[in-house]
Amino acid sequence: MAVDAKQTRAETRHELIMLEPSTQTPLSFQGRGQGEGLTLRQLHVSCGYRYSEGFHLALDFMASSGITALFGPSGCGKTTTLELIAGLRQPAEGSIGVGDHALFDSSLRINFPPERRDVGYVSQDDLLFPHLTVRENLQFGMRRTNSPRLELEEVASMLELSELLERRPTTLSGGQRQRVALGRAVLSGPEILLMDEPVSAIDERLKHGLLIALQDIVSRLGIVAIFVSHDQVDVRQFAEHVVLLDNGRVAAAGPTIATLDEAFRLGTSSVASPTNVVSVSEARAADGVLHAKLGVNLAVLPSTSVSARADHVTIAFRPSDVMLSRHEVEGLSVRNSWRGAVTQIVAAADRIFVQINVGEMIWAEITNEALHVLNLRVGDQVVCLIKTSAIQVIA
Amino acid sequence: MNWSPFDAAELQALWLSLKVSAAALAMTFVPAVALGWILARKRFRGRILVETIVMLPLVVPPVVVGYLLLIFFGRRGFAGRLLKECIDLDVAFTWLGAALAAAVVGFPLFVRSVRIGFSAMDARLEGMARTLGAGRLRTFLAVSLPLCLPAIVSGAVLSFARGFGEFGATIMIAGNIAGRTQTVPLAVYSAMESPGGLDRAWRLVIISIVIAAAAMLVSEWLSMQSRHGQKRVTNSSC
């Protein structure tokens, strides 16, 4: 199986993996209502860029209104991709455009400067203007738009910046600075919002609230948002679509979960292992824990503050924390015991990943030896055992 | 003038020196900031040549600078004739000649300071301003210039002080005409040569030292401010 995966990787690395043959454009949001009669925007990037060190970046992907993640190992060209779209770097050839409006086109000799591209860019280190207050930083890009679609006060309260408006960036913490950078980009009224690891300096407690606020802003404005991330959990949870970059090329693109799982199955090196981010329903507190439904199974989750209000809860756990058993086991302290059928078995290097349908698809990592002893085959019924404490309730 | 330790001639020299240095500063401000920015930001062919030419007055003997200025701006020099014919302006042997000499010798110090200031500033802030809709001009005026202001002021102060003390180039192009082109350094020289002029020389030497020391202090303090600011920025972005 490992050999299969490697062969397929060689074939698929340079092209888009079309996961839904019915969809013409892999990243389109056709049929997804954006509400308020907003027209759908579509960004297309099809260009090459040469680094002075000789490394070559060849990009070919599209992104529609909504959140698209740019995912890949470090040094694969993610940040450069954002800079090319923002106009901070110039491609060697090709074109970049929104709808039928070209931002860059080497054959037509079009190259709009950054200030005329309507992009909002949040760089990895926030790059706030140190000589301006937080309020002045937020206002810096606001004069571009004649009719601001968002108010400063509104964005400030969404990003929990209201108390900091008169402070200087140098007096803020890393997380606060990143939030100001995010607010500044959003307030400039962009058509395209580019974010380079926008939540890397923000602590877990605020991170998910922030990403949800971001999701809200993006869908309200109907803009194209692209975020670079190395965190598969964030990508799986917040990006509707994903573009996988691998060694300067687009390895795969499409709906997030399916694309990541497929890329992993095919052995794309940017997805060395899958991870589990699933949503459960009907969450309610019970005896110091949280009970929720996962298909026909009962999920027992650690109790957290986020869960109190949410009917739908998103949880994450590592495949290595999932134990597999052929039979129901009695008398265990492990409270999660989910039944399901094996849907696929993937060998990645010396590790075995088993995908099980327990109402949602989840991955379990087991050893090669365990695979043989249990004699697992696709279609077999198994029981997945996961300790409550191994599960993270993320939203 | 009981309140002043200086007599009329000394005050005249002092006033002339300040006027000459200020005029030199006014002449060099825009070109020095522009050239400093270009040298910090742009990579172009012949950059080293430009840098060398700009820095040359720093190492060439001032007398040589003055000689070349005289050749160029003198009555029979190319620029001198042009200025005379077009706007009836005499440069050689006027206070303007002294200002020109001060400008040329102060220019390299000014450019150097500005260039270091722009180099120390994170150029990506300019790119960020552009993505926020600011054109080149607004980016320069609203981001680059304020962030480099300490370096610019520090360069201005240094070049002012250098111009104030200028001797060799000044005496070549402007001469040493009391009341017209005799700046403080020239007045010190003349006082030394005239009998009983030692007291006057002393007074002028002391005021020169005071002005130079004040300029150095201001410049140091500003560059400290600038470094401090830059450091805080990089620290908190990590």
mmCIF file of C-alpha atoms in Angstrom, chain A residues 50-330:
data_model
loop_
_atom_site.group_PDB
_atom_site.id
_atom_site.type_symbol
_atom_site.label_atom_id
_atom_site.label_comp_id
_atom_site.label_asym_id
_atom_site.label_seq_id
_atom_site.Cartn_x
_atom_site.Cartn_y
_atom_site.Cartn_z
ATOM 1 C CA ARG A 50 11.515 32.504 -9.303
ATOM 2 C CA TYR A 51 13.393 33.035 -6.079
ATOM 3 C CA SER A 52 16.913 34.333 -6.372
ATOM 4 C CA GLU A 53 18.091 31.042 -4.873
ATOM 5 C CA GLY A 54 16.709 29.228 -7.905
ATOM 6 C CA PHE A 55 13.640 27.771 -6.238
ATOM 7 C CA HIS A 56 10.641 27.991 -8.515
ATOM 8 C CA LEU A 57 7.063 28.519 -7.447
ATOM 9 C CA ALA A 58 4.323 27.449 -9.859
ATOM 10 C CA LEU A 59 0.842 28.341 -8.689
ATOM 11 C CA ASP A 60 -2.490 27.417 -10.169
ATOM 12 C CA PHE A 61 -5.607 27.627 -8.067
ATOM 13 C CA MET A 62 -8.869 29.455 -7.539
ATOM 14 C CA ALA A 63 -10.605 30.677 -4.428
ATOM 15 C CA SER A 64 -14.169 31.907 -4.041
ATOM 16 C CA SER A 65 -15.971 33.952 -1.433
ATOM 17 C CA GLY A 66 -15.426 32.291 1.903
ATOM 18 C CA ILE A 67 -12.356 30.997 3.683
ATOM 19 C CA THR A 68 -9.709 29.059 1.832
ATOM 20 C CA ALA A 69 -6.684 27.714 3.641
ATOM 21 C CA LEU A 70 -3.230 27.603 2.117
ATOM 22 C CA PHE A 71 -1.650 24.621 3.762
ATOM 23 C CA GLY A 72 1.777 23.114 3.460
ATOM 24 C CA PRO A 73 5.139 22.616 5.120
ATOM 25 C CA SER A 74 7.304 25.628 5.895
ATOM 26 C CA GLY A 75 9.349 26.864 2.966
ATOM 27 C CA CYS A 76 6.820 25.666 0.392
ATOM 28 C CA GLY A 77 5.956 29.186 -0.752
ATOM 29 C CA LYS A 78 2.834 30.009 1.240
ATOM 30 C CA THR A 79 3.921 33.498 2.289
ATOM 31 C CA THR A 80 5.257 34.264 -1.188
ATOM 32 C CA THR A 81 1.897 33.270 -2.633
ATOM 33 C CA LEU A 82 0.151 35.847 -0.449
ATOM 34 C CA GLU A 83 2.732 38.496 -1.370
ATOM 35 C CA LEU A 84 2.212 37.790 -5.065
ATOM 36 C CA ILE A 85 -1.541 38.261 -4.700
ATOM 37 C CA ALA A 86 -1.050 41.428 -2.634
ATOM 38 C CA GLY A 87 1.295 42.866 -5.247
ATOM 39 C CA LEU A 88 4.284 42.998 -2.927
ATOM 40 C CA ARG A 89 6.160 40.671 -5.272
ATOM 41 C CA GLN A 90 5.873 40.396 -9.007
ATOM 42 C CA PRO A 91 5.392 37.028 -10.700
ATOM 43 C CA ALA A 92 7.759 36.090 -13.505
ATOM 44 C CA GLU A 93 4.810 35.229 -15.707
ATOM 45 C CA GLY A 94 1.147 34.332 -15.602
ATOM 46 C CA SER A 95 -1.924 36.075 -14.288
ATOM 47 C CA ILE A 96 -3.736 36.905 -11.076
ATOM 48 C CA GLY A 97 -7.237 38.306 -11.079
ATOM 49 C CA VAL A 98 -10.584 38.635 -9.393
ATOM 50 C CA GLY A 99 -13.457 37.636 -11.649
ATOM 51 C CA ASP A 100 -12.604 39.111 -15.044
ATOM 52 C CA HIS A 101 -10.613 41.961 -13.510
ATOM 53 C CA ALA A 102 -6.884 41.339 -13.865
ATOM 54 C CA LEU A 103 -4.566 42.378 -11.044
ATOM 55 C CA PHE A 104 -1.526 41.037 -12.827
ATOM 56 C CA ASP A 105 -1.174 39.691 -16.329
ATOM 57 C CA SER A 106 2.232 39.303 -17.892
ATOM 58 C CA SER A 107 0.887 38.900 -21.431
ATOM 59 C CA LEU A 108 -1.267 42.053 -21.188
ATOM 60 C CA ARG A 109 1.425 43.906 -19.237
ATOM 61 C CA ILE A 110 -0.953 44.579 -16.374
ATOM 62 C CA ASN A 111 0.476 44.958 -12.903
ATOM 63 C CA PHE A 112 -1.595 46.930 -10.445
ATOM 64 C CA PRO A 113 0.351 48.320 -7.495
ATOM 65 C CA PRO A 114 -0.648 47.010 -4.043
ATOM 66 C CA GLU A 115 -2.652 50.135 -3.214
ATOM 67 C CA ARG A 116 -4.963 49.549 -6.147
ATOM 68 C CA ARG A 117 -5.633 45.865 -5.587
ATOM 69 C CA ASP A 118 -8.192 46.053 -2.767
ATOM 70 C CA VAL A 119 -6.424 43.400 -0.767
ATOM 71 C CA GLY A 120 -6.157 43.283 2.981
ATOM 72 C CA TYR A 121 -2.920 41.687 4.092
ATOM 73 C CA VAL A 122 -2.170 40.401 7.559
ATOM 74 C CA SER A 123 1.466 39.413 7.658
ATOM 75 C CA GLN A 124 3.011 36.890 9.970
ATOM 76 C CA ASP A 125 4.537 39.522 12.209
ATOM 77 C CA ASP A 126 1.837 42.082 12.559
ATOM 78 C CA LEU A 127 3.737 45.089 11.086
ATOM 79 C CA LEU A 128 1.742 47.689 12.964
ATOM 80 C CA PHE A 129 2.845 51.289 12.502
ATOM 81 C CA PRO A 130 4.767 51.956 15.717
ATOM 82 C CA HIS A 131 4.303 55.725 15.568
ATOM 83 C CA LEU A 132 0.514 55.534 15.449
ATOM 84 C CA THR A 133 -2.008 54.578 18.113
ATOM 85 C CA VAL A 134 -4.148 51.473 17.768
ATOM 86 C CA ARG A 135 -7.031 53.646 16.571
ATOM 87 C CA GLU A 136 -4.840 55.382 13.966
ATOM 88 C CA ASN A 137 -3.535 52.015 12.818
ATOM 89 C CA LEU A 138 -7.093 50.760 12.379
ATOM 90 C CA GLN A 139 -8.031 53.928 10.496
ATOM 91 C CA PHE A 140 -5.025 53.845 8.185
ATOM 92 C CA GLY A 141 -6.724 51.853 5.434
ATOM 93 C CA MET A 142 -10.226 53.182 5.955
ATOM 94 C CA ARG A 143 -9.962 56.076 3.548
ATOM 95 C CA ARG A 144 -9.752 53.670 0.630
ATOM 96 C CA THR A 145 -13.432 52.857 0.960
ATOM 97 C CA ASN A 146 -15.988 55.584 0.366
ATOM 98 C CA SER A 147 -18.677 53.512 2.005
ATOM 99 C CA PRO A 148 -17.179 51.504 4.828
ATOM 100 C CA ARG A 149 -18.995 48.248 5.221
ATOM 101 C CA LEU A 150 -17.773 47.868 8.772
ATOM 102 C CA GLU A 151 -17.495 50.452 11.524
ATOM 103 C CA LEU A 152 -14.305 50.843 13.505
ATOM 104 C CA GLU A 153 -16.097 50.521 16.838
ATOM 105 C CA GLU A 154 -17.832 47.364 15.698
ATOM 106 C CA VAL A 155 -14.642 45.673 14.556
ATOM 107 C CA ALA A 156 -12.818 46.837 17.676
ATOM 108 C CA SER A 157 -15.387 45.225 19.925
ATOM 109 C CA MET A 158 -15.459 42.033 17.841
ATOM 110 C CA LEU A 159 -11.696 41.705 18.205
ATOM 111 C CA GLU A 160 -11.759 42.857 21.846
ATOM 112 C CA LEU A 161 -9.732 45.970 21.109
ATOM 113 C CA SER A 162 -12.114 48.611 22.439
ATOM 114 C CA GLU A 163 -10.046 49.194 25.570
ATOM 115 C CA LEU A 164 -6.791 49.501 23.637
ATOM 116 C CA LEU A 165 -7.683 52.116 21.032
ATOM 117 C CA GLU A 166 -5.540 54.925 22.429
ATOM 118 C CA ARG A 167 -2.503 52.745 23.182
ATOM 119 C CA ARG A 168 0.660 52.479 21.116
ATOM 120 C CA PRO A 169 1.427 49.137 19.446
ATOM 121 C CA THR A 170 4.695 48.870 21.388
ATOM 122 C CA THR A 171 2.728 48.546 24.624
ATOM 123 C CA LEU A 172 0.623 45.623 23.397
ATOM 124 C CA SER A 173 1.137 41.875 23.727
ATOM 125 C CA GLY A 174 1.771 39.724 20.657
ATOM 126 C CA GLY A 175 -1.798 38.498 20.558
ATOM 127 C CA GLN A 176 -3.197 41.996 20.896
ATOM 128 C CA ARG A 177 -0.971 43.216 18.092
ATOM 129 C CA GLN A 178 -2.123 40.409 15.823
ATOM 130 C CA ARG A 179 -5.723 41.332 16.507
ATOM 131 C CA VAL A 180 -5.034 44.973 15.619
ATOM 132 C CA ALA A 181 -3.375 43.843 12.367
ATOM 133 C CA LEU A 182 -6.427 41.744 11.573
ATOM 134 C CA GLY A 183 -8.791 44.618 12.335
ATOM 135 C CA ARG A 184 -6.723 47.033 10.259
ATOM 136 C CA ALA A 185 -6.853 44.727 7.230
ATOM 137 C CA VAL A 186 -10.580 44.059 7.575
ATOM 138 C CA LEU A 187 -11.402 47.777 7.974
ATOM 139 C CA SER A 188 -9.608 48.688 4.749
ATOM 140 C CA GLY A 189 -12.578 47.170 2.937
ATOM 141 C CA PRO A 190 -10.745 44.471 0.997
ATOM 142 C CA GLU A 191 -12.143 42.281 -1.749
ATOM 143 C CA ILE A 192 -9.522 39.729 -0.844
ATOM 144 C CA LEU A 193 -8.303 39.163 2.682
ATOM 145 C CA LEU A 194 -4.887 37.524 2.922
ATOM 146 C CA MET A 195 -3.768 36.258 6.295
ATOM 147 C CA ASP A 196 -0.420 34.723 7.127
ATOM 148 C CA GLU A 197 -0.804 32.635 10.277
ATOM 149 C CA PRO A 198 -3.282 35.164 11.660
ATOM 150 C CA VAL A 199 -3.779 33.458 14.998
ATOM 151 C CA SER A 200 -0.298 32.099 15.699
ATOM 152 C CA ALA A 201 0.375 34.509 18.579
ATOM 153 C CA ILE A 202 -3.124 34.395 20.001
ATOM 154 C CA ASP A 203 -3.796 32.149 22.966
ATOM 155 C CA GLU A 204 -6.148 29.175 22.671
ATOM 156 C CA ARG A 205 -8.870 30.784 24.739
ATOM 157 C CA LEU A 206 -9.292 33.703 22.311
ATOM 158 C CA LYS A 207 -8.265 31.936 19.144
ATOM 159 C CA HIS A 208 -11.467 30.161 18.315
ATOM 160 C CA GLY A 209 -13.664 33.094 19.218
ATOM 161 C CA LEU A 210 -11.521 35.174 16.919
ATOM 162 C CA LEU A 211 -11.699 32.708 14.046
ATOM 163 C CA ILE A 212 -15.474 32.578 14.427
ATOM 164 C CA ALA A 213 -15.626 36.398 14.329
ATOM 165 C CA LEU A 214 -13.485 36.244 11.217
ATOM 166 C CA GLN A 215 -15.782 33.684 9.605
ATOM 167 C CA ASP A 216 -18.675 35.995 10.359
ATOM 168 C CA ILE A 217 -16.953 39.034 8.809
ATOM 169 C CA VAL A 218 -15.930 37.093 5.715
ATOM 170 C CA SER A 219 -19.412 35.737 5.065
ATOM 171 C CA ARG A 220 -21.069 39.098 5.760
ATOM 172 C CA LEU A 221 -18.819 40.916 3.322
ATOM 173 C CA GLY A 222 -18.811 38.066 0.841
ATOM 174 C CA ILE A 223 -15.055 38.435 0.381
ATOM 175 C CA VAL A 224 -12.411 35.946 -0.579
ATOM 176 C CA ALA A 225 -10.285 35.097 2.461
ATOM 177 C CA ILE A 226 -7.120 33.091 2.202
ATOM 178 C CA PHE A 227 -5.300 32.068 5.311
ATOM 179 C CA VAL A 228 -1.966 30.404 5.616
ATOM 180 C CA SER A 229 -1.729 27.881 8.387
ATOM 181 C CA HIS A 230 0.352 24.965 9.459
ATOM 182 C CA ASP A 231 -2.262 23.844 11.986
ATOM 183 C CA GLN A 232 -4.401 21.134 10.463
ATOM 184 C CA VAL A 233 -6.992 21.464 13.224
ATOM 185 C CA ASP A 234 -7.543 25.161 12.411
ATOM 186 C CA VAL A 235 -7.673 24.395 8.719
ATOM 187 C CA ARG A 236 -10.144 21.570 9.117
ATOM 188 C CA GLN A 237 -12.366 23.607 11.365
ATOM 189 C CA PHE A 238 -12.409 27.002 9.668
ATOM 190 C CA ALA A 239 -11.578 26.659 6.003
ATOM 191 C CA GLU A 240 -14.290 25.600 3.610
ATOM 192 C CA HIS A 241 -11.657 24.906 1.007
ATOM 193 C CA VAL A 242 -7.985 24.136 1.084
ATOM 194 C CA VAL A 243 -5.100 24.548 -1.331
ATOM 195 C CA LEU A 244 -2.221 22.230 -0.541
ATOM 196 C CA LEU A 245 1.189 23.526 -1.441
ATOM 197 C CA ASP A 246 4.046 21.145 -1.700
ATOM 198 C CA ASN A 247 7.537 22.073 -2.839
ATOM 199 C CA GLY A 248 6.407 25.154 -4.755
ATOM 200 C CA ARG A 249 3.464 23.512 -6.452
ATOM 201 C CA VAL A 250 -0.236 23.082 -5.839
ATOM 202 C CA ALA A 251 -0.496 19.454 -4.815
ATOM 203 C CA ALA A 252 -4.241 19.401 -4.326
ATOM 204 C CA ALA A 253 -7.183 21.725 -3.879
ATOM 205 C CA GLY A 254 -10.814 21.306 -2.945
ATOM 206 C CA PRO A 255 -13.214 21.018 -0.013
ATOM 207 C CA THR A 256 -11.134 20.914 3.142
ATOM 208 C CA ILE A 257 -11.759 17.601 4.853
ATOM 209 C CA ALA A 258 -12.079 15.500 1.736
ATOM 210 C CA THR A 259 -9.002 17.092 0.186
ATOM 211 C CA LEU A 260 -6.831 16.674 3.260
ATOM 212 C CA ASP A 261 -7.887 13.049 3.745
ATOM 213 C CA GLU A 262 -7.419 12.293 0.073
ATOM 214 C CA ALA A 263 -4.039 14.014 -0.042
ATOM 215 C CA PHE A 264 -2.973 12.020 2.964
ATOM 216 C CA ARG A 265 -4.190 8.803 1.354
ATOM 217 C CA LEU A 266 -2.196 9.653 -1.756
ATOM 218 C CA GLY A 267 0.911 10.338 0.294
ATOM 219 C CA THR A 268 1.219 14.061 -0.399
ATOM 220 C CA SER A 269 4.074 15.032 1.834
ATOM 221 C CA SER A 270 2.390 18.204 3.107
ATOM 222 C CA VAL A 271 -0.168 16.023 4.887
ATOM 223 C CA ALA A 272 2.040 13.532 6.685
ATOM 224 C CA SER A 273 -0.811 12.387 8.896
ATOM 225 C CA PRO A 274 -4.501 13.176 9.177
ATOM 226 C CA THR A 275 -6.133 14.547 12.274
ATOM 227 C CA ASN A 276 -9.649 14.356 13.647
ATOM 228 C CA VAL A 277 -11.905 17.395 13.752
ATOM 229 C CA VAL A 278 -15.546 16.350 13.924
ATOM 230 C CA SER A 279 -18.754 17.962 15.023
ATOM 231 C CA VAL A 280 -21.142 16.380 17.500
ATOM 232 C CA SER A 281 -24.725 17.388 18.253
ATOM 233 C CA GLU A 282 -27.140 17.729 21.155
ATOM 234 C CA ALA A 283 -24.438 18.502 23.674
ATOM 235 C CA ARG A 284 -25.623 18.698 27.291
ATOM 236 C CA ALA A 285 -23.827 18.766 30.594
ATOM 237 C CA ALA A 286 -24.046 15.648 32.735
ATOM 238 C CA ASP A 287 -22.144 14.772 35.891
ATOM 239 C CA GLY A 288 -19.116 16.956 35.299
ATOM 240 C CA VAL A 289 -18.756 15.931 31.672
ATOM 241 C CA LEU A 290 -20.546 16.701 28.460
ATOM 242 C CA HIS A 291 -22.684 14.184 26.584
ATOM 243 C CA ALA A 292 -23.246 14.564 22.861
ATOM 244 C CA LYS A 293 -24.398 12.548 19.879
ATOM 245 C CA LEU A 294 -22.013 11.347 17.210
ATOM 246 C CA GLY A 295 -24.186 9.462 14.757
ATOM 247 C CA VAL A 296 -25.735 6.680 16.827
ATOM 248 C CA ASN A 297 -22.837 6.815 19.277
ATOM 249 C CA LEU A 298 -22.603 8.695 22.542
ATOM 250 C CA ALA A 299 -19.622 11.011 22.923
ATOM 251 C CA VAL A 300 -18.442 11.775 26.443
ATOM 252 C CA LEU A 301 -16.491 15.022 26.379
ATOM 253 C CA PRO A 302 -14.606 17.088 28.902
ATOM 254 C CA SER A 303 -16.762 19.895 30.207
ATOM 255 C CA THR A 304 -15.677 23.362 29.048
ATOM 256 C CA SER A 305 -17.056 26.854 29.052
ATOM 257 C CA VAL A 306 -17.619 26.949 25.291
ATOM 258 C CA SER A 307 -19.864 23.948 25.388
ATOM 259 C CA ALA A 308 -22.423 25.413 27.742
ATOM 260 C CA ARG A 309 -24.175 27.383 25.032
ATOM 261 C CA ALA A 310 -23.546 25.274 21.987
ATOM 262 C CA ASP A 311 -25.843 22.612 20.655
ATOM 263 C CA HIS A 312 -23.341 21.707 17.986
ATOM 264 C CA VAL A 313 -19.844 21.214 19.304
ATOM 265 C CA THR A 314 -16.625 20.712 17.374
ATOM 266 C CA ILE A 315 -14.113 18.365 18.884
ATOM 267 C CA ALA A 316 -10.569 17.419 17.967
ATOM 268 C CA PHE A 317 -8.409 14.459 18.923
ATOM 269 C CA ARG A 318 -5.319 12.764 17.619
ATOM 270 C CA PRO A 319 -5.529 9.507 15.657
ATOM 271 C CA SER A 320 -2.904 8.080 18.013
ATOM 272 C CA ASP A 321 -5.338 8.535 20.913
ATOM 273 C CA VAL A 322 -7.876 6.216 19.274
ATOM 274 C CA MET A 323 -7.750 2.557 20.282
ATOM 275 C CA LEU A 324 -9.452 -0.073 18.121
ATOM 276 C CA SER A 325 -11.142 -3.213 19.336
ATOM 277 C CA ARG A 326 -12.993 -5.922 17.438
ATOM 278 C CA HIS A 327 -15.461 -6.352 20.308
ATOM 279 C CA GLU A 328 -17.272 -4.255 22.838
ATOM 280 C CA VAL A 329 -15.126 -4.155 25.999
ATOM 281 C CA GLU A 330 -16.715 -4.139 29.466
#
